[in-house]
Amino acid sequence: EIDAELTAPLGGGTGSNTGVGIRGLINGGQIMSSNTYINNIDFLTISTFGNTQDFGDMDVTRRCRQSICNHTRLVIPGGFNGGGYMEEISFVNIHSTGNTSDFGDLLGNKFGAGCVNNKTRGIIGPGQNADGSPYYTNVIEYVTIAQTGNGVDFGDSDSGGRACKGCSSSTRGLFANDG
């Protein structure tokens, strides 16, 4: 059975954001050759062929590892901006182009955190923590994707780590790290 939300039209406009399909967003990053951090967001409609197009800008320039999303909203937790790890959480609505807005804050600065989600809740897992010892944090926190707010304590993993990755179904999330 096909989920009706998966086939909903994506706003008006021209090019690859017309018609039916799923939109993919590419946010932030770092140009390694010049060590420059970028704040632009690009998008593409996955069900069509074509190049990425400008979506908008992030409110905070950062290099991000992972993000959280459902069919309507992309949430970007933490990151690294060249000067340090970040606690800021930003969001953007996927069906319309534009800049990110402030969502809230993580419990502490975090980079390289694994993220998992379902349509309702996003879980931000272990990652790097520049604020203290240990350097790797095992703190897990969550946000409710549809409403803005700060991260809420969800518990702890059995270890902290860096470059943590997450994968999930609608009921279970798994984290792996190289810590």
GROMACS .gro file of N, CA and C in nm:
model
  537
    1GLU      N    1   0.085  -0.117   0.000
    1GLU     CA    2   0.000   0.000   0.000
    1GLU      C    3   0.089   0.124   0.000
    2ILE      N    4   0.056   0.222  -0.081
    2ILE     CA    5   0.133   0.345  -0.092
    2ILE      C    6   0.075   0.448   0.003
    3ASP      N    7   0.161   0.508   0.084
    3ASP     CA    8   0.121   0.612   0.178
    3ASP      C    9   0.080   0.737   0.098
    4ALA      N   10  -0.036   0.792   0.126
    4ALA     CA   11  -0.086   0.909   0.054
    4ALA      C   12   0.009   1.027   0.067
    5GLU      N   13   0.077   1.040   0.182
    5GLU     CA   14   0.171   1.151   0.200
    5GLU      C   15   0.290   1.140   0.107
    6LEU      N   16   0.327   1.018   0.068
    6LEU     CA   17   0.441   0.999  -0.020
    6LEU      C   18   0.414   1.045  -0.161
    7THR      N   19   0.288   1.054  -0.200
    7THR     CA   20   0.256   1.092  -0.337
    7THR      C   21   0.189   1.229  -0.345
    8ALA      N   22   0.195   1.305  -0.238
    8ALA     CA   23   0.134   1.438  -0.238
    8ALA      C   24   0.215   1.533  -0.326
    9PRO      N   25   0.149   1.624  -0.401
    9PRO     CA   26   0.221   1.720  -0.484
    9PRO      C   27   0.309   1.811  -0.398
   10LEU      N   28   0.420   1.853  -0.455
   10LEU     CA   29   0.514   1.940  -0.386
   10LEU      C   30   0.502   2.083  -0.435
   11GLY      N   31   0.413   2.160  -0.383
   11GLY     CA   32   0.405   2.302  -0.412
   11GLY      C   33   0.402   2.337  -0.560
   12GLY      N   34   0.387   2.464  -0.588
   12GLY     CA   35   0.387   2.511  -0.726
   12GLY      C   36   0.528   2.533  -0.774
   13GLY      N   37   0.543   2.611  -0.877
   13GLY     CA   38   0.676   2.643  -0.924
   13GLY      C   39   0.705   2.581  -1.059
   14THR      N   40   0.831   2.586  -1.095
   14THR     CA   41   0.873   2.533  -1.223
   14THR      C   42   0.983   2.431  -1.201
   15GLY      N   43   1.015   2.359  -1.305
   15GLY     CA   44   1.125   2.263  -1.297
   15GLY      C   45   1.088   2.141  -1.216
   16SER      N   46   1.185   2.092  -1.139
   16SER     CA   47   1.166   1.963  -1.072
   16SER      C   48   1.081   1.970  -0.946
   17ASN      N   49   1.032   2.086  -0.906
   17ASN     CA   50   0.946   2.088  -0.787
   17ASN      C   51   0.798   2.091  -0.823
   18THR      N   52   0.763   2.064  -0.948
   18THR     CA   53   0.623   2.052  -0.985
   18THR      C   54   0.587   1.904  -0.994
   19GLY      N   55   0.462   1.875  -0.984
   19GLY     CA   56   0.419   1.737  -0.999
   19GLY      C   57   0.426   1.660  -0.870
   20VAL      N   58   0.437   1.529  -0.884
   20VAL     CA   59   0.434   1.439  -0.770
   20VAL      C   60   0.574   1.386  -0.746
   21GLY      N   61   0.615   1.377  -0.620
   21GLY     CA   62   0.745   1.320  -0.590
   21GLY      C   63   0.791   1.354  -0.451
   22ILE      N   64   0.906   1.307  -0.420
   22ILE     CA   65   0.967   1.329  -0.291
   22ILE      C   66   1.083   1.425  -0.310
   23ARG      N   67   1.093   1.522  -0.222
   23ARG     CA   68   1.198   1.622  -0.231
   23ARG      C   69   1.313   1.582  -0.140
   24GLY      N   70   1.432   1.591  -0.192
   24GLY     CA   71   1.553   1.569  -0.113
   24GLY      C   72   1.625   1.700  -0.091
   25LEU      N   73   1.673   1.724   0.031
   25LEU     CA   74   1.745   1.846   0.062
   25LEU      C   75   1.889   1.814   0.099
   26ILE      N   76   1.979   1.899   0.054
   26ILE     CA   77   2.121   1.889   0.086
   26ILE      C   78   2.158   2.018   0.157
   27ASN      N   79   2.199   2.007   0.283
   27ASN     CA   80   2.218   2.128   0.361
   27ASN      C   81   2.359   2.141   0.417
   28GLY      N   82   2.411   2.265   0.401
   28GLY     CA   83   2.540   2.299   0.460
   28GLY      C   84   2.656   2.217   0.408
   29GLY      N   85   2.768   2.233   0.473
   29GLY     CA   86   2.885   2.156   0.436
   29GLY      C   87   3.012   2.236   0.452
   30GLN      N   88   3.118   2.178   0.399
   30GLN     CA   89   3.249   2.239   0.407
   30GLN      C   90   3.320   2.218   0.275
   31ILE      N   91   3.380   2.326   0.222
   31ILE     CA   92   3.465   2.316   0.104
   31ILE      C   93   3.604   2.287   0.156
   32MET      N   94   3.647   2.164   0.140
   32MET     CA   95   3.772   2.120   0.202
   32MET      C   96   3.894   2.197   0.152
   33SER      N   97   3.900   2.230   0.022
   33SER     CA   98   4.020   2.295  -0.033
   33SER      C   99   4.045   2.432   0.029
   34SER      N  100   3.938   2.501   0.071
   34SER     CA  101   3.957   2.634   0.130
   34SER      C  102   3.915   2.639   0.277
   35ASN      N  103   3.875   2.524   0.332
   35ASN     CA  104   3.828   2.515   0.471
   35ASN      C  105   3.718   2.618   0.498
   36THR      N  106   3.628   2.635   0.402
   36THR     CA  107   3.517   2.729   0.412
   36THR      C  108   3.389   2.653   0.442
   37TYR      N  109   3.312   2.704   0.538
   37TYR     CA  110   3.183   2.644   0.572
   37TYR      C  111   3.073   2.717   0.498
   38ILE      N  112   2.977   2.642   0.446
   38ILE     CA  113   2.872   2.701   0.365
   38ILE      C  114   2.737   2.683   0.432
   39ASN      N  115   2.645   2.774   0.402
   39ASN     CA  116   2.513   2.770   0.465
   39ASN      C  117   2.400   2.747   0.367
   40ASN      N  118   2.430   2.716   0.242
   40ASN     CA  119   2.323   2.702   0.145
   40ASN      C  120   2.254   2.565   0.155
   41ILE      N  121   2.128   2.564   0.113
   41ILE     CA  122   2.048   2.442   0.106
   41ILE      C  123   2.005   2.427  -0.041
   42ASP      N  124   2.028   2.309  -0.096
   42ASP     CA  125   1.985   2.276  -0.231
   42ASP      C  126   1.877   2.169  -0.222
   43PHE      N  127   1.796   2.157  -0.326
   43PHE     CA  128   1.694   2.052  -0.328
   43PHE      C  129   1.686   1.988  -0.465
   44LEU      N  130   1.629   1.870  -0.466
   44LEU     CA  131   1.596   1.801  -0.589
   44LEU      C  132   1.471   1.718  -0.563
   45THR      N  133   1.399   1.689  -0.670
   45THR     CA  134   1.285   1.600  -0.660
   45THR      C  135   1.335   1.463  -0.701
   46ILE      N  136   1.336   1.370  -0.608
   46ILE     CA  137   1.400   1.241  -0.627
   46ILE      C  138   1.340   1.162  -0.742
   47SER      N  139   1.211   1.178  -0.767
   47SER     CA  140   1.145   1.098  -0.871
   47SER      C  141   1.169   1.151  -1.012
   48THR      N  142   1.245   1.259  -1.027
   48THR     CA  143   1.274   1.314  -1.159
   48THR      C  144   1.424   1.324  -1.180
   49PHE      N  145   1.464   1.339  -1.304
   49PHE     CA  146   1.604   1.362  -1.336
   49PHE      C  147   1.627   1.512  -1.338
   50GLY      N  148   1.745   1.555  -1.301
   50GLY     CA  149   1.776   1.696  -1.308
   50GLY      C  150   1.878   1.734  -1.203
   51ASN      N  151   1.921   1.857  -1.213
   51ASN     CA  152   2.019   1.911  -1.120
   51ASN      C  153   1.952   1.962  -0.994
   52THR      N  154   2.032   1.984  -0.892
   52THR     CA  155   1.979   2.046  -0.771
   52THR      C  156   1.947   2.192  -0.801
   53GLN      N  157   1.859   2.247  -0.720
   53GLN     CA  158   1.821   2.387  -0.730
   53GLN      C  159   1.836   2.451  -0.593
   54ASP      N  160   1.847   2.584  -0.592
   54ASP     CA  161   1.860   2.656  -0.466
   54ASP      C  162   1.729   2.648  -0.387
   55PHE      N  163   1.738   2.611  -0.262
   55PHE     CA  164   1.623   2.602  -0.173
   55PHE      C  165   1.618   2.723  -0.080
   56GLY      N  166   1.732   2.761  -0.025
   56GLY     CA  167   1.742   2.871   0.070
   56GLY      C  168   1.874   2.861   0.144
   57ASP      N  169   1.881   2.925   0.259
   57ASP     CA  170   2.003   2.925   0.340
   57ASP      C  171   1.973   2.881   0.482
   58MET      N  172   2.074   2.825   0.548
   58MET     CA  173   2.061   2.793   0.689
   58MET      C  174   2.084   2.920   0.771
   59ASP      N  175   2.015   2.932   0.884
   59ASP     CA  176   2.030   3.049   0.969
   59ASP      C  177   2.166   3.052   1.038
   60VAL      N  178   2.232   2.937   1.046
   60VAL     CA  179   2.363   2.926   1.108
   60VAL      C  180   2.451   2.846   1.012
   61THR      N  181   2.565   2.902   0.972
   61THR     CA  182   2.657   2.830   0.884
   61THR      C  183   2.718   2.715   0.963
   62ARG      N  184   2.711   2.595   0.907
   62ARG     CA  185   2.763   2.479   0.978
   62ARG      C  186   2.785   2.361   0.886
   63ARG      N  187   2.870   2.275   0.932
   63ARG     CA  188   2.886   2.143   0.871
   63ARG      C  189   2.804   2.048   0.956
   64CYS      N  190   2.716   1.976   0.893
   64CYS     CA  191   2.624   1.888   0.965
   64CYS      C  192   2.656   1.744   0.929
   65ARG      N  193   2.631   1.656   1.020
   65ARG     CA  194   2.649   1.514   0.991
   65ARG      C  195   2.518   1.450   0.950
   66GLN      N  196   2.414   1.471   1.026
   66GLN     CA  197   2.287   1.407   0.997
   66GLN      C  198   2.174   1.502   1.028
   67SER      N  199   2.055   1.466   0.984
   67SER     CA  200   1.937   1.547   1.010
   67SER      C  201   1.819   1.454   1.033
   68ILE      N  202   1.708   1.515   1.072
   68ILE     CA  203   1.584   1.445   1.104
   68ILE      C  204   1.477   1.501   1.011
   69CYS      N  205   1.388   1.416   0.961
   69CYS     CA  206   1.280   1.472   0.880
   69CYS      C  207   1.160   1.379   0.879
   70ASN      N  208   1.047   1.440   0.850
   70ASN     CA  209   0.927   1.365   0.814
   70ASN      C  210   0.885   1.418   0.677
   71HIS      N  211   0.764   1.402   0.637
   71HIS     CA  212   0.723   1.443   0.503
   71HIS      C  213   0.705   1.594   0.489
   72THR      N  214   0.708   1.667   0.599
   72THR     CA  215   0.683   1.811   0.591
   72THR      C  216   0.796   1.897   0.645
   73ARG      N  217   0.883   1.844   0.731
   73ARG     CA  218   0.981   1.927   0.799
   73ARG      C  219   1.117   1.858   0.808
   74LEU      N  220   1.224   1.937   0.786
   74LEU     CA  221   1.362   1.894   0.805
   74LEU      C  222   1.415   1.963   0.929
   75VAL      N  223   1.472   1.887   1.022
   75VAL     CA  224   1.529   1.940   1.146
   75VAL      C  225   1.678   1.910   1.145
   76ILE      N  226   1.760   2.012   1.170
   76ILE     CA  227   1.906   2.000   1.165
   76ILE      C  228   1.963   2.024   1.305
   77PRO      N  229   2.004   1.918   1.376
   77PRO     CA  230   2.055   1.936   1.512
   77PRO      C  231   2.207   1.949   1.517
   78GLY      N  232   2.255   2.047   1.594
   78GLY     CA  233   2.399   2.060   1.618
   78GLY      C  234   2.479   2.083   1.493
   79GLY      N  235   2.607   2.046   1.500
   79GLY     CA  236   2.697   2.061   1.387
   79GLY      C  237   2.828   2.123   1.430
   80PHE      N  238   2.905   2.165   1.333
   80PHE     CA  239   3.036   2.227   1.356
   80PHE      C  240   3.047   2.346   1.263
   81ASN      N  241   3.086   2.461   1.315
   81ASN     CA  242   3.092   2.581   1.231
   81ASN      C  243   3.233   2.635   1.211
   82GLY      N  244   3.334   2.552   1.233
   82GLY     CA  245   3.472   2.596   1.218
   82GLY      C  246   3.529   2.651   1.346
   83GLY      N  247   3.444   2.709   1.430
   83GLY     CA  248   3.489   2.763   1.557
   83GLY      C  249   3.457   2.671   1.674
   84GLY      N  250   3.372   2.575   1.651
   84GLY     CA  251   3.338   2.483   1.758
   84GLY      C  252   3.210   2.407   1.729
   85TYR      N  253   3.178   2.315   1.818
   85TYR     CA  254   3.056   2.236   1.808
   85TYR      C  255   2.939   2.323   1.850
   86MET      N  256   2.821   2.287   1.802
   86MET     CA  257   2.705   2.374   1.818
   86MET      C  258   2.591   2.302   1.889
   87GLU      N  259   2.509   2.380   1.960
   87GLU     CA  260   2.390   2.326   2.024
   87GLU      C  261   2.262   2.369   1.953
   88GLU      N  262   2.273   2.454   1.854
   88GLU     CA  263   2.156   2.506   1.784
   88GLU      C  264   2.086   2.397   1.703
   89ILE      N  265   1.954   2.401   1.704
   89ILE     CA  266   1.871   2.316   1.618
   89ILE      C  267   1.794   2.410   1.525
   90SER      N  268   1.797   2.382   1.396
   90SER     CA  269   1.725   2.462   1.297
   90SER      C  270   1.625   2.373   1.225
   91PHE      N  271   1.529   2.436   1.157
   91PHE     CA  272   1.433   2.360   1.078
   91PHE      C  273   1.390   2.437   0.955
   92VAL      N  274   1.336   2.364   0.859
   92VAL     CA  275   1.279   2.424   0.740
   92VAL      C  276   1.163   2.335   0.696
   93ASN      N  277   1.061   2.396   0.638
   93ASN     CA  278   0.949   2.319   0.584
   93ASN      C  279   0.983   2.275   0.443
   94ILE      N  280   0.973   2.147   0.416
   94ILE     CA  281   1.023   2.086   0.293
   94ILE      C  282   0.940   2.126   0.171
   95HIS      N  283   0.810   2.143   0.183
   95HIS     CA  284   0.724   2.167   0.067
   95HIS      C  285   0.735   2.308   0.010
   96SER      N  286   0.799   2.399   0.082
   96SER     CA  287   0.818   2.534   0.029
   96SER      C  288   0.965   2.571   0.045
   97THR      N  289   1.018   2.641  -0.051
   97THR     CA  290   1.158   2.682  -0.042
   97THR      C  291   1.170   2.798   0.056
   98GLY      N  292   1.288   2.815   0.112
   98GLY     CA  293   1.312   2.925   0.205
   98GLY      C  294   1.426   2.893   0.299
   99ASN      N  295   1.451   2.985   0.390
   99ASN     CA  296   1.560   2.972   0.485
   99ASN      C  297   1.516   2.896   0.609
  100THR      N  298   1.613   2.839   0.680
  100THR     CA  299   1.581   2.772   0.805
  100THR      C  300   1.548   2.874   0.912
  101SER      N  301   1.483   2.827   1.015
  101SER     CA  302   1.451   2.908   1.133
  101SER      C  303   1.499   2.834   1.256
  102ASP      N  304   1.507   2.907   1.366
  102ASP     CA  305   1.549   2.847   1.492
  102ASP      C  306   1.443   2.750   1.542
  103PHE      N  307   1.483   2.629   1.578
  103PHE     CA  308   1.394   2.527   1.631
  103PHE      C  309   1.406   2.520   1.783
  104GLY      N  310   1.528   2.534   1.834
  104GLY     CA  311   1.557   2.524   1.976
  104GLY      C  312   1.703   2.490   1.995
  105ASP      N  313   1.738   2.429   2.109
  105ASP     CA  314   1.875   2.394   2.140
  105ASP      C  315   1.884   2.250   2.188
  106LEU      N  316   1.998   2.188   2.159
  106LEU     CA  317   2.029   2.057   2.215
  106LEU      C  318   2.063   2.073   2.363
  107LEU      N  319   2.073   1.963   2.434
  107LEU     CA  320   2.111   1.967   2.576
  107LEU      C  321   2.254   2.016   2.595
  108GLY      N  322   2.335   2.004   2.493
  108GLY     CA  323   2.474   2.052   2.493
  108GLY      C  324   2.526   2.055   2.352
  109ASN      N  325   2.644   2.112   2.333
  109ASN     CA  326   2.704   2.114   2.199
  109ASN      C  327   2.728   1.972   2.153
  110LYS      N  328   2.696   1.944   2.026
  110LYS     CA  329   2.711   1.808   1.976
  110LYS      C  330   2.737   1.809   1.826
  111PHE      N  331   2.831   1.723   1.785
  111PHE     CA  332   2.865   1.708   1.644
  111PHE      C  333   2.882   1.559   1.615
  112GLY      N  334   2.846   1.519   1.496
  112GLY     CA  335   2.864   1.380   1.456
  112GLY      C  336   2.765   1.286   1.523
  113ALA      N  337   2.653   1.340   1.567
  113ALA     CA  338   2.552   1.258   1.635
  113ALA      C  339   2.470   1.181   1.535
  114GLY      N  340   2.442   1.057   1.566
  114GLY     CA  341   2.352   0.978   1.484
  114GLY      C  342   2.209   1.022   1.508
  115CYS      N  343   2.128   1.020   1.404
  115CYS     CA  344   1.988   1.060   1.416
  115CYS      C  345   1.898   0.951   1.358
  116VAL      N  346   1.786   0.929   1.424
  116VAL     CA  347   1.681   0.839   1.374
  116VAL      C  348   1.549   0.908   1.395
  117ASN      N  349   1.448   0.867   1.322
  117ASN     CA  350   1.318   0.932   1.338
  117ASN      C  351   1.206   0.846   1.280
  118ASN      N  352   1.085   0.879   1.321
  118ASN     CA  353   0.965   0.833   1.253
  118ASN      C  354   0.890   0.960   1.213
  119LYS      N  355   0.763   0.954   1.183
  119LYS     CA  356   0.691   1.074   1.139
  119LYS      C  357   0.670   1.176   1.251
  120THR      N  358   0.684   1.132   1.377
  120THR     CA  359   0.651   1.219   1.489
  120THR      C  360   0.773   1.269   1.565
  121ARG      N  361   0.865   1.181   1.593
  121ARG     CA  362   0.974   1.212   1.686
  121ARG      C  363   1.110   1.187   1.620
  122GLY      N  364   1.204   1.276   1.651
  122GLY     CA  365   1.343   1.258   1.608
  122GLY      C  366   1.430   1.234   1.729
  123ILE      N  367   1.519   1.136   1.718
  123ILE     CA  368   1.610   1.101   1.826
  123ILE      C  369   1.752   1.139   1.783
  124ILE      N  370   1.821   1.216   1.867
  124ILE     CA  371   1.958   1.256   1.841
  124ILE      C  372   2.046   1.174   1.935
  125GLY      N  373   2.128   1.088   1.878
  125GLY     CA  374   2.205   0.992   1.956
  125GLY      C  375   2.340   1.043   2.000
  126PRO      N  376   2.430   0.951   2.031
  126PRO     CA  377   2.563   0.985   2.078
  126PRO      C  378   2.640   1.064   1.974
  127GLY      N  379   2.741   1.137   2.018
  127GLY     CA  380   2.824   1.215   1.928
  127GLY      C  381   2.942   1.273   2.000
  128GLN      N  382   3.007   1.369   1.936
  128GLN     CA  383   3.120   1.437   1.997
  128GLN      C  384   3.068   1.555   2.079
  129ASN      N  385   3.132   1.579   2.191
  129ASN     CA  386   3.092   1.683   2.284
  129ASN      C  387   3.215   1.764   2.322
  130ALA      N  388   3.222   1.886   2.277
  130ALA     CA  389   3.339   1.968   2.305
  130ALA      C  390   3.333   2.037   2.440
  131ASP      N  391   3.222   2.025   2.510
  131ASP     CA  392   3.203   2.099   2.634
  131ASP      C  393   3.266   2.036   2.757
  132GLY      N  394   3.310   1.914   2.749
  132GLY     CA  395   3.362   1.857   2.871
  132GLY      C  396   3.420   1.720   2.852
  133SER      N  397   3.436   1.656   2.963
  133SER     CA  398   3.491   1.523   2.963
  133SER      C  399   3.379   1.426   3.000
  134PRO      N  400   3.362   1.317   2.931
  134PRO     CA  401   3.447   1.274   2.821
  134PRO      C  402   3.418   1.350   2.693
  135TYR      N  403   3.513   1.340   2.601
  135TYR     CA  404   3.502   1.408   2.473
  135TYR      C  405   3.384   1.356   2.393
  136TYR      N  406   3.353   1.228   2.404
  136TYR     CA  407   3.239   1.169   2.336
  136TYR      C  408   3.124   1.159   2.434
  137THR      N  409   3.006   1.202   2.392
  137THR     CA  410   2.890   1.198   2.479
  137THR      C  411   2.800   1.080   2.443
  138ASN      N  412   2.745   1.017   2.545
  138ASN     CA  413   2.652   0.907   2.523
  138ASN      C  414   2.507   0.950   2.544
  139VAL      N  415   2.485   1.079   2.560
  139VAL     CA  416   2.351   1.133   2.584
  139VAL      C  417   2.265   1.119   2.459
  140ILE      N  418   2.144   1.067   2.478
  140ILE     CA  419   2.044   1.058   2.372
  140ILE      C  420   1.931   1.153   2.407
  141GLU      N  421   1.886   1.230   2.310
  141GLU     CA  422   1.776   1.323   2.334
  141GLU      C  423   1.678   1.317   2.218
  142TYR      N  424   1.561   1.375   2.239
  142TYR     CA  425   1.460   1.372   2.133
  142TYR      C  426   1.395   1.508   2.116
  143VAL      N  427   1.337   1.527   1.997
  143VAL     CA  428   1.253   1.643   1.965
  143VAL      C  429   1.126   1.591   1.899
  144THR      N  430   1.020   1.666   1.913
  144THR     CA  431   0.896   1.638   1.841
  144THR      C  432   0.903   1.721   1.713
  145ILE      N  433   0.903   1.656   1.599
  145ILE     CA  434   0.931   1.722   1.472
  145ILE      C  435   0.830   1.833   1.440
  146ALA      N  436   0.703   1.814   1.472
  146ALA     CA  437   0.600   1.910   1.434
  146ALA      C  438   0.598   2.037   1.519
  147GLN      N  439   0.667   2.036   1.633
  147GLN     CA  440   0.668   2.157   1.716
  147GLN      C  441   0.810   2.194   1.751
  148THR      N  442   0.837   2.323   1.758
  148THR     CA  443   0.971   2.368   1.792
  148THR      C  444   0.993   2.354   1.942
  149GLY      N  445   1.119   2.344   1.980
  149GLY     CA  446   1.154   2.333   2.120
  149GLY      C  447   1.292   2.275   2.137
  150ASN      N  448   1.338   2.270   2.261
  150ASN     CA  449   1.470   2.218   2.293
  150ASN      C  450   1.468   2.066   2.297
  151GLY      N  451   1.588   2.007   2.285
  151GLY     CA  452   1.602   1.863   2.300
  151GLY      C  453   1.564   1.822   2.441
  152VAL      N  454   1.506   1.704   2.455
  152VAL     CA  455   1.462   1.650   2.584
  152VAL      C  456   1.538   1.521   2.609
  153ASP      N  457   1.584   1.500   2.732
  153ASP     CA  458   1.661   1.381   2.766
  153ASP      C  459   1.580   1.255   2.737
  154PHE      N  460   1.641   1.162   2.664
  154PHE     CA  461   1.577   1.036   2.628
  154PHE      C  462   1.645   0.918   2.696
  155GLY      N  463   1.765   0.940   2.747
  155GLY     CA  464   1.842   0.834   2.811
  155GLY      C  465   1.985   0.837   2.763
  156ASP      N  466   2.057   0.729   2.786
  156ASP     CA  467   2.197   0.720   2.748
  156ASP      C  468   2.221   0.592   2.668
  157SER      N  469   2.316   0.600   2.577
  157SER     CA  470   2.361   0.479   2.509
  157SER      C  471   2.470   0.413   2.594
  158ASP      N  472   2.508   0.293   2.558
  158ASP     CA  473   2.611   0.226   2.638
  158ASP      C  474   2.750   0.284   2.613
  159SER      N  475   2.766   0.366   2.509
  159SER     CA  476   2.894   0.433   2.485
  159SER      C  477   2.871   0.560   2.404
  160GLY      N  478   2.964   0.651   2.414
  160GLY     CA  479   2.965   0.769   2.329
  160GLY      C  480   3.042   0.737   2.203
  161GLY      N  481   3.052   0.832   2.114
  161GLY     CA  482   3.129   0.805   1.993
  161GLY      C  483   3.130   0.922   1.899
  162ARG      N  484   3.206   0.906   1.795
  162ARG     CA  485   3.211   1.008   1.691
  162ARG      C  486   3.165   0.947   1.562
  163ALA      N  487   3.126   1.030   1.469
  163ALA     CA  488   3.078   0.983   1.339
  163ALA      C  489   2.971   0.877   1.357
  164CYS      N  490   2.881   0.900   1.448
  164CYS     CA  491   2.772   0.807   1.475
  164CYS      C  492   2.673   0.809   1.360
  165LYS      N  493   2.622   0.695   1.325
  165LYS     CA  494   2.521   0.682   1.220
  165LYS      C  495   2.397   0.618   1.278
  166GLY      N  496   2.283   0.649   1.221
  166GLY     CA  497   2.158   0.592   1.268
  166GLY      C  498   2.076   0.537   1.153
  167CYS      N  499   1.996   0.437   1.182
  167CYS     CA  500   1.897   0.387   1.087
  167CYS      C  501   1.774   0.348   1.168
  168SER      N  502   1.658   0.358   1.104
  168SER     CA  503   1.536   0.336   1.182
  168SER      C  504   1.422   0.287   1.096
  169SER      N  505   1.327   0.226   1.164
  169SER     CA  506   1.196   0.197   1.108
  169SER      C  507   1.099   0.290   1.179
  170SER      N  508   0.972   0.268   1.167
  170SER     CA  509   0.876   0.354   1.236
  170SER      C  510   0.869   0.324   1.386
  171THR      N  511   0.930   0.215   1.431
  171THR     CA  512   0.921   0.178   1.572
  171THR      C  513   1.054   0.158   1.642
  172ARG      N  514   1.164   0.145   1.569
  172ARG     CA  515   1.292   0.116   1.633
  172ARG      C  516   1.405   0.190   1.563
  173GLY      N  517   1.501   0.241   1.643
  173GLY     CA  518   1.618   0.307   1.589
  173GLY      C  519   1.745   0.240   1.636
  174LEU      N  520   1.845   0.234   1.550
  174LEU     CA  521   1.975   0.175   1.583
  174LEU      C  522   2.085   0.276   1.560
  175PHE      N  523   2.184   0.279   1.649
  175PHE     CA  524   2.300   0.366   1.634
  175PHE      C  525   2.426   0.283   1.623
  176ALA      N  526   2.520   0.328   1.541
  176ALA     CA  527   2.652   0.267   1.531
  176ALA      C  528   2.754   0.379   1.528
  177ASN      N  529   2.866   0.361   1.598
  177ASN     CA  530   2.969   0.464   1.597
  177ASN      C  531   3.107   0.399   1.595
  178ASP      N  532   3.206   0.481   1.567
  178ASP     CA  533   3.343   0.429   1.563
  178ASP      C  534   3.421   0.475   1.685
  179GLY      N  535   3.348   0.513   1.794
  179GLY     CA  536   3.409   0.567   1.915
  179GLY      C  537   3.482   0.464   1.992
   0.00000   0.00000   0.00000
